[in-house]
Amino acid sequence: MTRPDAAGCQSVGLAPMEAAHAPAVLALGRQVYDTSVKPYTSWSLSAIAGHLDAEAPACWVAFADGALAGFVLGSLGFDQRADWGNMEWIATAPAHQGRGIASRLVRACCRTLAEAGAAAVVTDVESRNTASAALMRRNGFVEGVTVTLFVREV
């Protein structure tokens, strides 16, 4: 039997993501992501499937109170660096934010990528997303290359 945490919710369990989790992961992503800030990225079923189908997937889900509380999608390989892991998508359901779920997901993803041979793990955070930037810093990430997206309306 699980015991309630400080927020009065049952304990959060993590598990490797399976294809059966995809509908709930897709729905949560649609609820929390604003992909308009990064127009070269889109949240879709193919984004999920690409990570699950990777040679070394590092995808995890978190459940609390019988429902999806969060997820992370990562895989080995980043651009031309086969020895780097890419943690591309992470989300926590609004009702479960502030409980450390995202940090647990980050650690699980990074551990899985390290076990698969990653020498480093990269992720990107939109500049206005201060909560995600703080999450990454708390979990050992440091800012690297900064890229500015330039847009010219035509």
XYZ file of C-alpha atoms in Angstrom:
154
model
C 0.000 0.000 0.000
C 1.281 3.474 -0.855
C 1.144 6.289 1.651
C 0.050 9.855 0.921
C 2.837 12.392 0.396
C 2.975 15.906 1.859
C 0.396 17.087 -0.687
C -2.020 14.343 0.381
C -1.510 12.340 -2.817
C -0.424 8.739 -3.119
C 3.255 8.091 -3.777
C 4.540 8.668 -7.276
C 5.847 5.665 -9.184
C 8.220 5.805 -12.169
C 8.371 3.220 -14.931
C 9.976 2.912 -18.348
C 7.561 4.233 -20.948
C 5.797 1.703 -23.150
C 3.767 2.174 -26.332
C 0.558 1.774 -24.320
C 1.409 5.021 -22.479
C 1.551 7.052 -25.717
C -2.088 8.302 -25.735
C -1.838 9.696 -22.196
C 1.618 11.179 -22.885
C 0.326 12.813 -26.080
C -2.658 14.279 -24.221
C -0.505 15.675 -21.397
C 1.925 17.194 -23.875
C -0.928 18.877 -25.722
C -2.121 20.263 -22.393
C 1.194 21.751 -21.264
C 3.345 22.568 -24.329
C 3.243 25.861 -26.190
C 5.036 24.888 -29.377
C 4.406 28.299 -30.930
C 7.503 29.636 -29.142
C 9.680 27.139 -31.038
C 8.067 26.860 -34.473
C 10.674 24.364 -35.702
C 9.445 21.842 -33.142
C 6.096 20.143 -33.009
C 4.502 17.971 -30.384
C 2.994 14.911 -31.996
C 2.602 11.175 -31.821
C 5.578 10.860 -34.179
C 7.739 12.799 -31.680
C 6.842 10.206 -29.042
C 7.273 7.248 -31.386
C 10.664 8.494 -32.560
C 12.040 8.300 -29.038
C 10.388 4.984 -28.199
C 11.725 3.485 -31.427
C 15.273 4.800 -30.929
C 18.193 2.416 -30.538
C 18.626 3.502 -26.912
C 15.381 5.043 -25.640
C 15.387 6.835 -22.301
C 11.666 7.424 -21.901
C 9.998 7.330 -18.492
C 6.517 7.937 -17.106
C 5.388 8.903 -13.618
C 2.039 7.889 -12.164
C 0.268 9.239 -9.087
C -3.213 8.493 -7.872
C -3.683 6.128 -10.825
C -3.090 8.798 -13.474
C -0.173 9.997 -15.569
C 1.657 12.627 -13.535
C 4.537 13.266 -15.917
C 6.906 11.934 -18.533
C 10.308 12.436 -20.118
C 11.438 11.437 -23.609
C 15.103 10.993 -24.340
C 17.330 8.926 -26.592
C 20.967 8.386 -27.383
C 22.417 10.493 -30.165
C 22.301 14.240 -30.712
C 22.957 15.769 -34.131
C 26.389 14.497 -35.125
C 27.295 13.307 -31.603
C 26.342 9.656 -31.275
C 27.865 9.663 -27.786
C 25.542 12.368 -26.447
C 22.044 11.800 -25.134
C 19.148 14.079 -26.006
C 16.490 14.763 -23.378
C 13.948 16.408 -25.645
C 10.563 16.439 -23.910
C 9.611 16.574 -20.250
C 6.306 17.475 -18.636
C 4.540 17.287 -15.296
C 0.763 17.482 -15.057
C -0.269 20.807 -13.478
C -1.963 19.042 -10.552
C 1.320 17.327 -9.686
C 3.815 20.149 -10.145
C 6.007 21.113 -7.222
C 6.353 17.545 -5.919
C 9.798 16.716 -7.366
C 8.399 14.534 -10.140
C 10.258 16.364 -12.910
C 13.586 15.976 -11.101
C 12.975 12.253 -10.662
C 12.192 11.964 -14.370
C 15.337 13.929 -15.331
C 17.508 11.696 -13.141
C 15.943 8.509 -14.567
C 16.448 9.697 -18.143
C 20.055 10.768 -17.531
C 20.864 7.510 -15.732
C 19.417 5.488 -18.619
C 21.381 7.508 -21.181
C 24.612 7.131 -19.185
C 24.056 3.365 -18.996
C 23.601 3.368 -22.805
C 26.984 5.079 -23.221
C 26.183 8.793 -23.308
C 29.137 11.016 -22.427
C 26.794 13.998 -21.977
C 23.081 14.777 -22.044
C 21.766 17.866 -23.799
C 18.401 19.564 -23.617
C 17.071 22.944 -24.631
C 14.844 25.307 -22.688
C 12.971 28.259 -24.166
C 14.435 31.452 -22.666
C 11.183 32.529 -20.959
C 10.691 29.137 -19.315
C 12.424 29.981 -16.051
C 10.914 27.031 -14.178
C 12.424 24.524 -16.609
C 15.764 26.347 -16.582
C 15.819 26.135 -12.782
C 14.908 22.431 -12.961
C 17.832 21.758 -15.270
C 20.267 23.699 -13.075
C 19.082 21.808 -9.966
C 19.823 18.578 -11.800
C 23.387 19.396 -12.838
C 22.869 20.961 -16.261
C 24.779 24.136 -17.139
C 24.082 26.578 -19.926
C 26.046 25.826 -23.070
C 25.647 27.316 -26.480
C 22.967 29.979 -26.794
C 21.096 30.183 -30.078
C 18.682 32.971 -30.966
C 15.909 32.214 -33.423
C 15.656 35.083 -35.878
C 12.330 35.534 -37.683
C 11.581 37.702 -40.690
C 7.926 38.175 -41.516
C 7.272 38.144 -45.280
